[in-house]
Amino acid sequence: MATSLNAADRLLMDRYFDCVLLRYSEGVYNLDTARAELAEAFVQMTHQEPGFRTHMQAVVDARDDA
């Protein structure tokens, strides 16, 4: 797997991880849901789908709105 992320992508990914882990720690996500959420982002990245940014941003935005 070779995926190149720019600085903005890495920042988004860090915020995304934080959001997923916070949701898990707060009981919003159970372990299966948190795993599936993270897996979806990595599957999209490895298939080089541009939608992975949209996916991660949506999770971050939902957290910011909470």
Short mmCIF file of C-alpha atoms in Angstrom, two decimals:
data_model
loop_
_atom_site.label_atom_id
_atom_site.label_comp_id
_atom_site.label_asym_id
_atom_site.label_seq_id
_atom_site.Cartn_x
_atom_site.Cartn_y
_atom_site.Cartn_z
CA MET A 1 0.00 0.00 0.00
CA ALA A 2 1.47 3.30 -1.07
CA THR A 3 -0.61 6.36 -0.35
CA SER A 4 0.76 9.86 -0.27
CA LEU A 5 -0.96 12.32 2.00
CA ASN A 6 -0.26 16.01 2.05
CA ALA A 7 -0.10 18.08 5.25
CA ALA A 8 -3.82 18.94 5.11
CA ASP A 9 -4.72 15.25 4.65
CA ARG A 10 -2.58 14.26 7.64
CA LEU A 11 -4.20 16.92 9.81
CA LEU A 12 -7.65 15.74 8.72
CA MET A 13 -6.70 12.14 9.43
CA ASP A 14 -5.48 13.07 12.94
CA ARG A 15 -8.74 14.88 13.67
CA TYR A 16 -10.69 11.94 12.24
CA PHE A 17 -8.88 9.45 14.51
CA ASP A 18 -9.54 11.71 17.49
CA CYS A 19 -13.23 11.91 16.66
CA VAL A 20 -13.67 8.17 16.22
CA LEU A 21 -11.78 7.43 19.44
CA LEU A 22 -13.76 10.05 21.36
CA ARG A 23 -17.02 8.62 20.11
CA TYR A 24 -15.88 5.20 21.24
CA SER A 25 -14.80 6.43 24.67
CA GLU A 26 -18.10 8.30 25.11
CA GLY A 27 -20.11 5.21 24.21
CA VAL A 28 -21.48 6.68 20.99
CA TYR A 29 -19.67 3.95 19.03
CA ASN A 30 -19.23 0.41 20.22
CA LEU A 31 -16.02 -1.41 19.31
CA ASP A 32 -17.45 -2.91 16.12
CA THR A 33 -18.71 0.45 14.90
CA ALA A 34 -15.39 2.17 15.63
CA ARG A 35 -13.50 -0.57 13.78
CA ALA A 36 -15.85 -0.36 10.81
CA GLU A 37 -15.52 3.42 10.71
CA LEU A 38 -11.72 3.28 10.65
CA ALA A 39 -11.72 0.41 8.16
CA GLU A 40 -13.92 2.35 5.76
CA ALA A 41 -11.50 5.26 5.67
CA PHE A 42 -8.50 2.99 5.08
CA VAL A 43 -10.27 1.00 2.36
CA GLN A 44 -11.11 4.23 0.56
CA MET A 45 -7.51 5.45 0.90
CA THR A 46 -5.96 2.22 -0.34
CA HIS A 47 -8.26 2.21 -3.36
CA GLN A 48 -7.21 5.82 -3.90
CA GLU A 49 -10.81 6.98 -3.83
CA PRO A 50 -11.00 10.76 -3.50
CA GLY A 51 -14.06 10.27 -1.30
CA PHE A 52 -11.93 9.34 1.72
CA ARG A 53 -11.43 13.05 2.45
CA THR A 54 -15.18 13.64 2.30
CA HIS A 55 -15.80 10.63 4.53
CA MET A 56 -13.30 11.77 7.17
CA GLN A 57 -14.46 15.39 7.00
CA ALA A 58 -18.07 14.36 7.54
CA VAL A 59 -17.11 12.48 10.71
CA VAL A 60 -15.10 15.45 11.98
CA ASP A 61 -17.90 17.90 11.15
CA ALA A 62 -20.47 15.76 12.92
CA ARG A 63 -18.28 15.74 16.01
CA ASP A 64 -17.81 19.52 15.85
CA ASP A 65 -21.58 19.97 15.65
CA ALA A 66 -22.21 17.78 18.70
#
